[in-house]
Amino acid sequence: MAVKGFLRIEGDDNHLIWHLDRDDPEDKQILARVESVYLITDAAGAPLVWSGSYKDLGFDQPAYVKQVLSTRVQPVWQEKRDASGVRYLIRASYVLNETRTGKFYVAIGKSLAANDKLLTQFTWLCLALMPLVVVIGIGTGWVVAGRALQPVMAIARAAQRISGSNLSLRIPERQAKDELEYLVETFNDMISRLEQSFIQMRQFSTDVSHELRTPITVIRGQLEVALFTAHTTEQYRDAIVTALGDVERLSQIVRALLLLSQAETGQVVLQLQPLDLVETARGITEQFEIPAEGAGVDISFRAGSMKCTGEFDRVQIERMLSNLISNAVKFTPPGGNVRVSADRAGDCAEIVVEDTGRGIAPEHLPHIFDRFYRVRGMEEQASPEKGLGLGLSFVNWIVRAHAGTIDVKSEPGKGTTFTVRLPFHPHPPDTTVTDNTREMVMKPV
Ligand code: ADP
């Protein structure tokens, strides 16, 4: 309140003059406000003029007046209460008299009754509205949380419905492009992978039981026939020899299966050692010269110009080569050729096994690396020795374990080419070794 601009104290009797136009409604309002609660004292604190209401509040002590007059911080504020407890905010300052020789203490107050009333009303209003706000808050939270959790509940319900027998079920996608959608997609992907594994497992057990049942039935038949029809020791001997051949085939299947499942479940660790692939491939090719000659097939080996020494598992590489070359010889008719070569191709060693045999039809190509997959009806013609359908599964595992790739190109009636690329320094996963994995499972040709 700019009191100093309106107030002047004149003459020896400290005459008080308000410089205001009492006819001006604004000035009149200011004066009414200032005059309603005010006190003017001399420098010693003796009251000179005051309003009735200020007297009710009690005059300010001379010590306080002197303190206000001497303080540099102007104005000084204090709070007072009248007899009925109404609070007043008092603003204390000073004015100089006309000749600027004397200081006068001027305190002007303002009732805080209206503020207090407003504050009280506001407090009550808050208290009254608080339960309502809490109820609305809880209600809104409930609805919002319910909506937000609805998809989660849907996911949970769908997940509960999915079991081993209905893995084809999927959680419906919401097309919302949010985190929950991502969760749903991830969940569905996981179920797809599980479903794939279940299908493979089922297929595998069907294949195994089928593969084992056939030789068992044959052995049983042979023994029964021998029991009822054989008369001489020679006839019994023949029956036993034939049955033993089938028992051997049976144990070969079991051994191969065991080994393959150990390999695929990571129980086989590669025993890497420096190995010259050119020499290894040459050696295995030579091993097939006699059987190839017997089948009327010309087999040859060609070494590339570069050295092919890297870190490989000798036993597994020999197994891989043996399987590929024996297939090539087995499925090539007399008069055909089998060409094996080993060379360096960039960072990898490249082994190619190529034949001019019967080839593989395009519809069979994607499946030839599957366990027990055989192009039925044809290998019996190609060779009296029935294949297990496991050879290429081994080849595939060995190549993958060496972090390599295998590629097959085939044209029915013209021939097949298998191309294996192996990095010189593979980093296979660290797994444990079991003794029987070192056993060679070589195919008879
Ligand atoms: P198998 O023990 O029956 O040879 P594999 O897993 O080694 O089993 O091969 C799977 C099938 O792929 C074979 O039955 C054969 O039909 C086909 N196959 C593999 N190699 C050749 C090849 N060089 N030429 C023609 N067919 C082949």
Tab-separated table of C-alpha atoms and ligand atoms in Angstrom:
chain	number	residue	atom	x	y	z
A	1	MET	CA	0.000	0.000	0.000
A	2	ALA	CA	1.665	3.204	-1.125
A	3	VAL	CA	0.705	5.132	1.987
A	4	LYS	CA	3.673	7.437	1.740
A	5	GLY	CA	2.329	8.954	-1.445
A	6	PHE	CA	-0.993	9.876	0.195
A	7	LEU	CA	0.030	10.859	3.723
A	8	ARG	CA	1.739	14.049	4.899
A	9	ILE	CA	2.358	15.192	8.438
A	10	GLU	CA	2.558	18.980	8.889
A	11	GLY	CA	3.111	21.601	11.575
A	12	ASP	CA	4.211	21.397	15.156
A	13	ASP	CA	1.071	19.579	16.182
A	14	ASN	CA	1.882	16.860	13.651
A	15	HIS	CA	-1.196	17.559	11.665
A	16	LEU	CA	-2.181	14.643	9.464
A	17	ILE	CA	-3.095	15.382	5.857
A	18	TRP	CA	-4.328	12.780	3.374
A	19	HIS	CA	-3.620	13.780	-0.193
A	20	LEU	CA	-6.621	12.150	-1.647
A	21	ASP	CA	-9.629	13.237	-3.613
A	22	ARG	CA	-12.498	12.105	-1.430
A	23	ASP	CA	-14.875	12.505	-4.333
A	24	ASP	CA	-12.913	10.071	-6.472
A	25	PRO	CA	-14.434	6.640	-5.797
A	26	GLU	CA	-11.076	4.902	-6.147
A	27	ASP	CA	-9.251	7.267	-3.769
A	28	LYS	CA	-12.171	7.063	-1.393
A	29	GLN	CA	-11.921	3.305	-1.347
A	30	ILE	CA	-8.184	3.440	-0.657
A	31	LEU	CA	-8.662	5.909	2.193
A	32	ALA	CA	-11.442	3.828	3.710
A	33	ARG	CA	-9.192	0.794	3.618
A	34	VAL	CA	-6.188	2.598	5.065
A	35	GLU	CA	-8.189	4.444	7.724
A	36	SER	CA	-10.067	1.408	8.944
A	37	VAL	CA	-7.040	-0.100	10.740
A	38	TYR	CA	-4.190	2.293	11.305
A	39	LEU	CA	-1.915	3.789	13.887
A	40	ILE	CA	0.525	6.683	13.665
A	41	THR	CA	2.956	7.306	16.470
A	42	ASP	CA	5.851	9.646	16.939
A	43	ALA	CA	9.422	8.395	16.919
A	44	ALA	CA	9.188	7.497	20.618
A	45	GLY	CA	6.149	5.270	20.033
A	46	ALA	CA	3.529	7.634	21.517
A	47	PRO	CA	0.278	7.168	19.529
A	48	LEU	CA	-0.737	10.293	17.595
A	49	VAL	CA	-3.706	9.120	15.535
A	50	TRP	CA	-5.351	5.709	15.220
A	51	SER	CA	-8.483	3.976	14.186
A	52	GLY	CA	-10.781	2.367	16.677
A	53	SER	CA	-10.073	-1.107	15.413
A	54	TYR	CA	-6.292	-0.671	15.860
A	55	LYS	CA	-6.876	0.297	19.461
A	56	ASP	CA	-8.731	-2.987	19.934
A	57	LEU	CA	-5.655	-4.788	18.629
A	58	GLY	CA	-3.488	-2.911	21.148
A	59	PHE	CA	-0.979	-0.171	20.391
A	60	ASP	CA	2.487	-1.228	19.391
A	61	GLN	CA	5.161	-1.137	22.058
A	62	PRO	CA	7.655	1.767	21.850
A	63	ALA	CA	10.501	-0.739	21.549
A	64	TYR	CA	8.838	-2.285	18.506
A	65	VAL	CA	8.216	1.180	17.015
A	66	LYS	CA	11.879	2.107	17.487
A	67	GLN	CA	12.934	-1.158	15.930
A	68	VAL	CA	10.737	-0.546	12.881
A	69	LEU	CA	12.031	3.014	12.508
A	70	SER	CA	15.624	1.896	12.698
A	71	THR	CA	15.356	-1.113	10.403
A	72	ARG	CA	16.509	-0.770	6.861
A	73	VAL	CA	14.079	-3.354	5.612
A	74	GLN	CA	10.841	-1.540	5.009
A	75	PRO	CA	8.024	-2.381	5.526
A	76	VAL	CA	7.958	-4.702	8.535
A	77	TRP	CA	5.106	-7.145	8.762
A	78	GLN	CA	3.434	-8.579	11.845
A	79	GLU	CA	0.256	-10.408	12.662
A	80	LYS	CA	-2.168	-9.449	15.430
A	81	ARG	CA	-5.479	-10.751	16.755
A	82	ASP	CA	-8.372	-8.734	18.161
A	83	ALA	CA	-10.407	-9.768	21.196
A	84	SER	CA	-12.679	-11.979	19.087
A	85	GLY	CA	-9.692	-13.798	17.586
A	86	VAL	CA	-9.852	-12.203	14.124
A	87	ARG	CA	-6.378	-12.043	12.602
A	88	TYR	CA	-4.919	-8.823	11.196
A	89	LEU	CA	-1.873	-8.462	9.031
A	90	ILE	CA	-0.056	-5.266	10.039
A	91	ARG	CA	2.328	-3.469	7.733
A	92	ALA	CA	4.593	-1.054	9.638
A	93	SER	CA	6.748	1.651	8.059
A	94	TYR	CA	7.516	5.293	8.618
A	95	VAL	CA	6.881	8.678	6.993
A	96	LEU	CA	8.921	11.837	7.349
A	97	ASN	CA	7.267	15.064	8.367
A	98	GLU	CA	6.985	18.033	6.083
A	99	THR	CA	10.427	19.383	6.967
A	100	ARG	CA	11.870	15.856	6.847
A	101	THR	CA	13.208	16.307	10.370
A	102	GLY	CA	11.066	13.807	12.185
A	103	LYS	CA	10.138	10.197	11.552
A	104	PHE	CA	6.621	8.942	12.249
A	105	TYR	CA	5.664	5.293	12.712
A	106	VAL	CA	2.770	4.323	10.457
A	107	ALA	CA	1.108	0.947	10.850
A	108	ILE	CA	-1.728	-0.053	8.602
A	109	GLY	CA	-3.601	-3.295	9.054
A	110	LYS	CA	-5.868	-5.473	7.100
A	111	SER	CA	-8.311	-7.921	8.512
A	112	LEU	CA	-7.622	-11.496	7.467
A	113	ALA	CA	-11.160	-12.543	8.416
A	114	ALA	CA	-12.193	-12.921	4.758
A	115	ASN	CA	-9.041	-14.948	3.959
A	116	ASP	CA	-9.545	-17.119	7.017
A	117	LYS	CA	-13.151	-17.649	6.079
A	118	LEU	CA	-12.173	-18.598	2.571
A	119	LEU	CA	-9.481	-20.918	3.872
A	120	THR	CA	-11.907	-22.558	6.279
A	121	GLN	CA	-14.496	-22.958	3.527
A	122	PHE	CA	-11.862	-24.412	1.233
A	123	THR	CA	-10.670	-26.833	3.920
A	124	TRP	CA	-14.208	-28.024	4.565
A	125	LEU	CA	-14.877	-28.329	0.879
A	126	CYS	CA	-11.715	-30.412	0.490
A	127	LEU	CA	-12.699	-32.622	3.410
A	128	ALA	CA	-16.193	-33.025	2.025
A	129	LEU	CA	-14.966	-33.814	-1.498
A	130	MET	CA	-12.081	-36.032	-0.418
A	131	PRO	CA	-14.118	-39.266	-0.049
A	132	LEU	CA	-15.803	-38.539	-3.379
A	133	VAL	CA	-12.433	-37.971	-5.067
A	134	VAL	CA	-11.063	-41.145	-3.483
A	135	VAL	CA	-14.084	-43.143	-4.646
A	136	ILE	CA	-13.875	-41.702	-8.182
A	137	GLY	CA	-10.106	-42.327	-8.204
A	138	ILE	CA	-10.478	-45.937	-7.121
A	139	GLY	CA	-13.313	-46.470	-9.596
A	140	THR	CA	-11.382	-44.956	-12.504
A	141	GLY	CA	-8.236	-46.893	-11.537
A	142	TRP	CA	-10.248	-50.084	-11.399
A	143	VAL	CA	-11.755	-49.547	-14.838
A	144	VAL	CA	-8.455	-48.445	-16.439
A	145	ALA	CA	-6.454	-51.274	-14.836
A	146	GLY	CA	-9.190	-53.740	-15.848
A	147	ARG	CA	-8.995	-52.575	-19.462
A	148	ALA	CA	-5.206	-52.600	-19.474
A	149	LEU	CA	-5.101	-56.106	-18.012
A	150	GLN	CA	-7.831	-57.501	-20.251
A	151	PRO	CA	-5.374	-58.607	-22.996
A	152	VAL	CA	-3.109	-60.131	-20.334
A	153	MET	CA	-6.035	-62.176	-19.054
A	154	ALA	CA	-6.885	-63.181	-22.630
A	155	ILE	CA	-3.273	-64.329	-23.106
A	156	ALA	CA	-3.408	-66.282	-19.843
A	157	ARG	CA	-6.714	-67.948	-20.820
A	158	ALA	CA	-5.378	-68.871	-24.261
A	159	ALA	CA	-2.149	-70.181	-22.728
A	160	GLN	CA	-4.178	-72.361	-20.346
A	161	ARG	CA	-6.032	-73.919	-23.276
A	162	ILE	CA	-2.788	-74.887	-25.017
A	163	SER	CA	-1.489	-78.322	-24.139
A	164	GLY	CA	0.676	-81.004	-25.726
A	165	SER	CA	-2.273	-82.288	-27.736
A	166	ASN	CA	-3.450	-78.970	-29.197
A	167	LEU	CA	-0.269	-77.068	-29.842
A	168	SER	CA	-1.798	-75.736	-33.047
A	169	LEU	CA	-3.755	-73.173	-30.989
A	170	ARG	CA	-2.461	-69.596	-31.108
A	171	ILE	CA	-3.231	-66.512	-29.080
A	172	PRO	CA	-5.228	-64.141	-31.306
A	173	GLU	CA	-3.112	-61.149	-32.341
A	174	ARG	CA	-4.543	-57.721	-31.469
A	175	GLN	CA	-2.864	-55.667	-34.203
A	176	ALA	CA	-2.133	-53.044	-31.539
A	177	LYS	CA	1.616	-52.689	-32.142
A	178	ASP	CA	2.305	-52.359	-28.425
A	179	GLU	CA	4.337	-54.320	-25.876
A	180	LEU	CA	1.508	-56.792	-25.318
A	181	GLU	CA	1.317	-57.473	-29.033
A	182	TYR	CA	5.046	-58.178	-28.973
A	183	LEU	CA	4.470	-60.544	-26.041
A	184	VAL	CA	1.690	-62.327	-27.951
A	185	GLU	CA	3.911	-62.692	-31.043
A	186	THR	CA	6.802	-64.009	-28.957
A	187	PHE	CA	4.490	-66.432	-27.201
A	188	ASN	CA	3.024	-67.658	-30.494
A	189	ASP	CA	6.522	-68.098	-31.939
A	190	MET	CA	7.497	-70.125	-28.901
A	191	ILE	CA	4.429	-72.364	-29.308
A	192	SER	CA	5.269	-72.802	-33.011
A	193	ARG	CA	8.753	-73.986	-32.091
A	194	LEU	CA	7.329	-76.316	-29.454
A	195	GLU	CA	4.816	-77.660	-31.960
A	196	GLN	CA	7.597	-78.263	-34.454
A	197	SER	CA	9.619	-80.189	-31.851
A	198	PHE	CA	6.555	-82.232	-30.866
A	199	ILE	CA	5.860	-83.107	-34.511
A	200	GLN	CA	9.500	-84.122	-34.985
A	201	MET	CA	9.421	-86.222	-31.821
A	202	ARG	CA	6.246	-87.977	-32.873
A	203	GLN	CA	7.570	-88.518	-36.371
A	204	PHE	CA	10.812	-89.832	-34.935
A	205	SER	CA	9.180	-92.362	-32.636
A	206	THR	CA	6.923	-93.525	-35.496
A	207	ASP	CA	9.948	-93.913	-37.766
A	208	VAL	CA	11.992	-95.718	-35.119
A	209	SER	CA	9.251	-98.195	-34.295
A	210	HIS	CA	8.696	-98.791	-37.999
A	211	GLU	CA	12.408	-99.281	-38.692
A	212	LEU	CA	12.856	-101.672	-35.783
A	213	ARG	CA	9.683	-103.600	-36.439
A	214	THR	CA	10.639	-104.599	-39.981
A	215	PRO	CA	13.877	-106.490	-39.171
A	216	ILE	CA	12.283	-108.033	-36.088
A	217	THR	CA	9.400	-109.348	-38.226
A	218	VAL	CA	11.864	-110.667	-40.783
A	219	ILE	CA	14.001	-112.420	-38.144
A	220	ARG	CA	10.951	-113.917	-36.561
A	221	GLY	CA	9.668	-115.167	-39.932
A	222	GLN	CA	13.035	-116.689	-40.826
A	223	LEU	CA	13.325	-118.456	-37.480
A	224	GLU	CA	9.763	-119.749	-37.623
A	225	VAL	CA	10.277	-121.066	-41.148
A	226	ALA	CA	13.535	-122.734	-40.058
A	227	LEU	CA	11.825	-124.248	-37.042
A	228	PHE	CA	9.052	-125.821	-39.079
A	229	THR	CA	10.837	-126.680	-42.328
A	230	ALA	CA	14.556	-127.164	-41.661
A	231	HIS	CA	15.696	-130.727	-41.232
A	232	THR	CA	19.431	-130.692	-41.605
A	233	THR	CA	22.083	-128.914	-39.561
A	234	GLU	CA	23.034	-127.058	-42.741
A	235	GLN	CA	19.515	-125.638	-43.100
A	236	TYR	CA	19.457	-124.512	-39.444
A	237	ARG	CA	22.859	-122.963	-39.903
A	238	ASP	CA	21.694	-121.007	-42.961
A	239	ALA	CA	18.637	-119.733	-41.079
A	240	ILE	CA	20.769	-118.613	-38.143
A	241	VAL	CA	23.272	-116.882	-40.436
A	242	THR	CA	20.462	-114.974	-42.185
A	243	ALA	CA	18.862	-114.088	-38.863
A	244	LEU	CA	22.213	-112.888	-37.539
A	245	GLY	CA	22.572	-110.644	-40.575
A	246	ASP	CA	19.266	-109.013	-39.693
A	247	VAL	CA	20.195	-108.802	-36.016
A	248	GLU	CA	23.357	-107.007	-37.128
A	249	ARG	CA	21.272	-104.603	-39.163
A	250	LEU	CA	19.030	-104.060	-36.144
A	251	SER	CA	21.927	-103.258	-33.879
A	252	GLN	CA	23.371	-101.018	-36.569
A	253	ILE	CA	20.140	-99.002	-36.581
A	254	VAL	CA	20.082	-98.802	-32.781
A	255	ARG	CA	23.749	-97.776	-32.666
A	256	ALA	CA	23.276	-95.154	-35.353
A	257	LEU	CA	20.160	-93.791	-33.684
A	258	LEU	CA	21.838	-93.562	-30.314
A	259	LEU	CA	24.781	-91.787	-31.822
A	260	LEU	CA	22.612	-89.409	-33.814
A	261	SER	CA	20.487	-88.484	-30.825
A	262	GLN	CA	23.614	-87.932	-28.740
A	263	ALA	CA	25.002	-85.736	-31.487
A	264	GLU	CA	21.819	-83.745	-31.860
A	265	THR	CA	21.336	-83.245	-28.124
A	266	GLY	CA	24.818	-81.791	-27.899
A	267	GLN	CA	26.413	-84.699	-26.024
A	268	VAL	CA	29.110	-85.107	-28.624
A	269	VAL	CA	31.975	-82.694	-28.631
A	270	LEU	CA	34.227	-82.397	-31.630
A	271	GLN	CA	37.806	-83.393	-31.012
A	272	LEU	CA	39.462	-80.813	-33.164
A	273	GLN	CA	42.981	-81.447	-34.340
A	274	PRO	CA	45.068	-80.215	-37.259
A	275	LEU	CA	43.954	-82.209	-40.267
A	276	ASP	CA	44.777	-82.059	-43.954
A	277	LEU	CA	41.423	-82.447	-45.669
A	278	VAL	CA	43.003	-83.200	-49.049
A	279	GLU	CA	44.826	-86.221	-47.642
A	280	THR	CA	41.805	-87.346	-45.608
A	281	ALA	CA	39.480	-87.153	-48.609
A	282	ARG	CA	42.042	-88.932	-50.784
A	283	GLY	CA	42.341	-91.726	-48.172
A	284	ILE	CA	38.588	-92.291	-47.879
A	285	THR	CA	38.162	-92.196	-51.662
A	286	GLU	CA	40.818	-94.891	-51.964
A	287	GLN	CA	38.936	-97.034	-49.448
A	288	PHE	CA	35.988	-97.059	-51.867
A	289	GLU	CA	38.011	-98.046	-54.922
A	290	ILE	CA	37.409	-101.788	-54.502
A	291	PRO	CA	33.651	-101.565	-53.785
A	292	ALA	CA	33.286	-99.082	-56.682
A	293	GLU	CA	35.127	-101.422	-59.001
A	294	GLY	CA	32.795	-104.202	-57.898
A	295	ALA	CA	29.828	-101.973	-58.796
A	296	GLY	CA	31.348	-101.040	-62.167
A	297	VAL	CA	31.721	-97.425	-61.144
A	298	ASP	CA	34.821	-95.357	-61.875
A	299	ILE	CA	35.925	-93.409	-58.799
A	300	SER	CA	38.619	-90.700	-58.791
A	301	PHE	CA	40.008	-88.017	-56.530
A	302	ARG	CA	41.267	-84.577	-57.527
A	303	ALA	CA	43.254	-82.397	-55.110
A	304	GLY	CA	43.088	-78.628	-55.480
A	305	SER	CA	46.165	-76.442	-55.798
A	306	MET	CA	45.872	-75.028	-52.285
A	307	LYS	CA	46.658	-76.666	-48.951
A	308	CYS	CA	43.572	-77.556	-46.911
A	309	THR	CA	44.864	-77.956	-43.395
A	310	GLY	CA	42.633	-76.742	-40.610
A	311	GLU	CA	41.128	-77.826	-37.316
A	312	PHE	CA	38.702	-80.695	-37.823
A	313	ASP	CA	37.493	-83.785	-36.032
A	314	ARG	CA	39.154	-86.587	-37.997
A	315	VAL	CA	36.665	-89.312	-37.061
A	316	GLN	CA	33.637	-87.192	-37.928
A	317	ILE	CA	35.120	-85.894	-41.179
A	318	GLU	CA	35.920	-89.467	-42.236
A	319	ARG	CA	32.376	-90.468	-41.336
A	320	MET	CA	30.960	-87.609	-43.388
A	321	LEU	CA	33.126	-88.435	-46.428
A	322	SER	CA	32.371	-92.120	-46.114
A	323	ASN	CA	28.616	-91.492	-46.090
A	324	LEU	CA	28.691	-89.142	-49.070
A	325	ILE	CA	30.992	-91.331	-51.180
A	326	SER	CA	29.164	-94.555	-50.340
A	327	ASN	CA	25.857	-92.947	-51.418
A	328	ALA	CA	27.461	-91.743	-54.648
A	329	VAL	CA	28.765	-95.232	-55.436
A	330	LYS	CA	25.535	-96.904	-54.325
A	331	PHE	CA	23.266	-94.698	-56.438
A	332	THR	CA	25.419	-94.702	-59.567
A	333	PRO	CA	24.763	-97.454	-62.100
A	334	PRO	CA	27.624	-99.464	-63.642
A	335	GLY	CA	29.594	-97.407	-66.136
A	336	GLY	CA	29.068	-94.183	-64.166
A	337	ASN	CA	31.607	-91.955	-62.455
A	338	VAL	CA	32.145	-90.662	-58.942
A	339	ARG	CA	34.451	-87.638	-58.598
A	340	VAL	CA	35.712	-86.444	-55.224
A	341	SER	CA	37.703	-83.242	-54.851
A	342	ALA	CA	39.065	-81.112	-52.003
A	343	ASP	CA	40.294	-77.564	-52.350
A	344	ARG	CA	40.425	-74.246	-50.578
A	345	ALA	CA	37.623	-71.744	-51.281
A	346	GLY	CA	38.365	-68.479	-49.477
A	347	ASP	CA	38.238	-69.015	-45.707
A	348	CYS	CA	36.847	-72.522	-46.122
A	349	ALA	CA	37.833	-75.935	-47.284
A	350	GLU	CA	35.543	-77.173	-50.025
A	351	ILE	CA	34.847	-80.845	-50.562
A	352	VAL	CA	32.798	-81.887	-53.589
A	353	VAL	CA	31.361	-85.377	-54.114
A	354	GLU	CA	29.875	-85.647	-57.567
A	355	ASP	CA	28.328	-88.613	-59.317
A	356	THR	CA	26.666	-89.422	-62.591
A	357	GLY	CA	24.060	-91.599	-60.890
A	358	ARG	CA	20.303	-91.645	-60.852
A	359	GLY	CA	19.926	-88.222	-59.207
A	360	ILE	CA	17.274	-87.092	-56.741
A	361	ALA	CA	13.892	-85.719	-57.798
A	362	PRO	CA	13.263	-82.095	-56.719
A	363	GLU	CA	10.379	-83.111	-54.430
A	364	HIS	CA	12.718	-85.367	-52.427
A	365	LEU	CA	15.633	-82.951	-52.221
A	366	PRO	CA	14.372	-80.923	-49.237
A	367	HIS	CA	13.951	-84.125	-47.174
A	368	ILE	CA	17.078	-86.136	-47.847
A	369	PHE	CA	18.754	-84.861	-44.641
A	370	ASP	CA	15.792	-85.977	-42.494
A	371	ARG	CA	16.197	-89.062	-40.360
A	372	PHE	CA	15.026	-92.272	-42.053
A	373	TYR	CA	14.222	-90.461	-45.278
A	374	ARG	CA	14.832	-92.624	-48.293
A	375	VAL	CA	13.610	-92.330	-51.818
A	376	ARG	CA	11.602	-95.482	-51.496
A	377	GLY	CA	11.629	-98.251	-54.005
A	378	MET	CA	14.750	-97.105	-55.776
A	379	GLU	CA	17.672	-97.871	-53.516
A	380	GLU	CA	16.711	-101.525	-53.429
A	381	GLN	CA	17.230	-101.568	-57.175
A	382	ALA	CA	20.470	-99.647	-56.870
A	383	SER	CA	21.875	-101.861	-54.193
A	384	PRO	CA	20.844	-105.054	-52.502
A	385	GLU	CA	21.889	-103.401	-49.216
A	386	LYS	CA	19.016	-101.393	-47.871
A	387	GLY	CA	19.989	-97.965	-46.517
A	388	LEU	CA	19.027	-96.786	-43.048
A	389	GLY	CA	18.080	-93.311	-44.193
A	390	LEU	CA	20.352	-91.934	-41.462
A	391	GLY	CA	23.569	-91.321	-43.394
A	392	LEU	CA	22.773	-87.805	-44.585
A	393	SER	CA	21.380	-86.874	-41.145
A	394	PHE	CA	24.853	-87.646	-39.795
A	395	VAL	CA	26.499	-85.716	-42.597
A	396	ASN	CA	24.267	-82.749	-41.868
A	397	TRP	CA	25.052	-82.824	-38.153
A	398	ILE	CA	28.810	-83.144	-38.751
A	399	VAL	CA	28.800	-80.197	-41.153
A	400	ARG	CA	26.783	-78.036	-38.729
A	401	ALA	CA	28.997	-79.052	-35.803
A	402	HIS	CA	31.978	-77.796	-37.812
A	403	ALA	CA	30.059	-74.541	-38.467
A	404	GLY	CA	30.036	-75.377	-42.169
A	405	THR	CA	27.424	-75.602	-44.913
A	406	ILE	CA	26.269	-78.364	-47.222
A	407	ASP	CA	24.702	-77.819	-50.584
A	408	VAL	CA	23.161	-80.396	-52.920
A	409	LYS	CA	22.398	-80.110	-56.601
A	410	SER	CA	20.805	-82.973	-58.438
A	411	GLU	CA	19.223	-83.755	-61.741
A	412	PRO	CA	17.249	-87.000	-62.005
A	413	GLY	CA	18.949	-89.372	-64.412
A	414	LYS	CA	22.079	-87.230	-64.687
A	415	GLY	CA	23.693	-87.167	-61.269
A	416	THR	CA	24.103	-85.484	-57.920
A	417	THR	CA	26.690	-83.089	-56.503
A	418	PHE	CA	27.171	-82.549	-52.772
A	419	THR	CA	29.323	-79.517	-51.878
A	420	VAL	CA	30.527	-79.194	-48.279
A	421	ARG	CA	32.229	-76.015	-47.064
A	422	LEU	CA	33.995	-76.102	-43.706
A	423	PRO	CA	35.730	-73.164	-42.037
A	424	PHE	CA	39.333	-73.933	-41.131
A	425	HIS	CA	38.835	-72.932	-37.489
A	426	PRO	CA	35.316	-73.765	-36.334
A	427	HIS	CA	34.079	-72.888	-32.850
A	428	PRO	CA	31.670	-75.666	-32.047
A	429	PRO	CA	29.550	-75.590	-28.890
A	430	ASP	CA	31.215	-77.006	-25.776
A	431	THR	CA	29.604	-80.339	-24.923
A	432	THR	CA	30.596	-83.573	-23.285
A	433	VAL	CA	31.978	-86.638	-25.007
A	434	THR	CA	30.787	-90.159	-24.648
A	435	ASP	CA	32.974	-93.087	-25.589
A	436	ASN	CA	30.832	-94.740	-28.232
A	437	THR	CA	30.752	-91.590	-30.372
A	438	ARG	CA	34.234	-92.412	-31.580
A	439	GLU	CA	32.846	-95.555	-33.129
A	440	MET	CA	32.645	-95.360	-36.923
A	441	VAL	CA	29.239	-95.849	-38.459
A	442	MET	CA	30.255	-96.576	-42.005
A	443	LYS	CA	27.823	-97.563	-44.615
A	444	PRO	CA	28.347	-100.762	-46.444
A	445	VAL	CA	28.450	-100.188	-50.181
B	1	ADP	P1	20.559	-94.119	-47.028
B	1	ADP	O1	21.164	-94.838	-45.908
B	1	ADP	O2	19.243	-94.657	-47.430
B	1	ADP	O3	21.504	-93.901	-48.140
B	1	ADP	P2	20.882	-91.320	-46.609
B	1	ADP	O4	20.398	-90.478	-45.513
B	1	ADP	O5	22.326	-91.430	-46.801
B	1	ADP	O6	20.189	-92.704	-46.415
B	1	ADP	O7	20.236	-90.795	-47.941
B	1	ADP	C1	18.865	-90.506	-48.004
B	1	ADP	C2	18.337	-90.707	-49.388
B	1	ADP	O8	18.870	-89.714	-50.273
B	1	ADP	C3	18.730	-92.003	-50.019
B	1	ADP	O9	17.819	-93.008	-49.707
B	1	ADP	C4	18.736	-91.715	-51.489
B	1	ADP	O10	17.435	-91.901	-51.998
B	1	ADP	C5	19.057	-90.252	-51.558
B	1	ADP	N1	20.469	-90.033	-51.934
B	1	ADP	C6	21.499	-89.747	-51.129
B	1	ADP	N2	22.643	-89.594	-51.845
B	1	ADP	C7	22.318	-89.803	-53.131
B	1	ADP	C8	23.052	-89.779	-54.386
B	1	ADP	N3	24.356	-89.524	-54.403
B	1	ADP	N4	22.373	-90.017	-55.498
B	1	ADP	C9	21.061	-90.279	-55.487
B	1	ADP	N5	20.300	-90.317	-54.374
B	1	ADP	C10	20.929	-90.072	-53.204
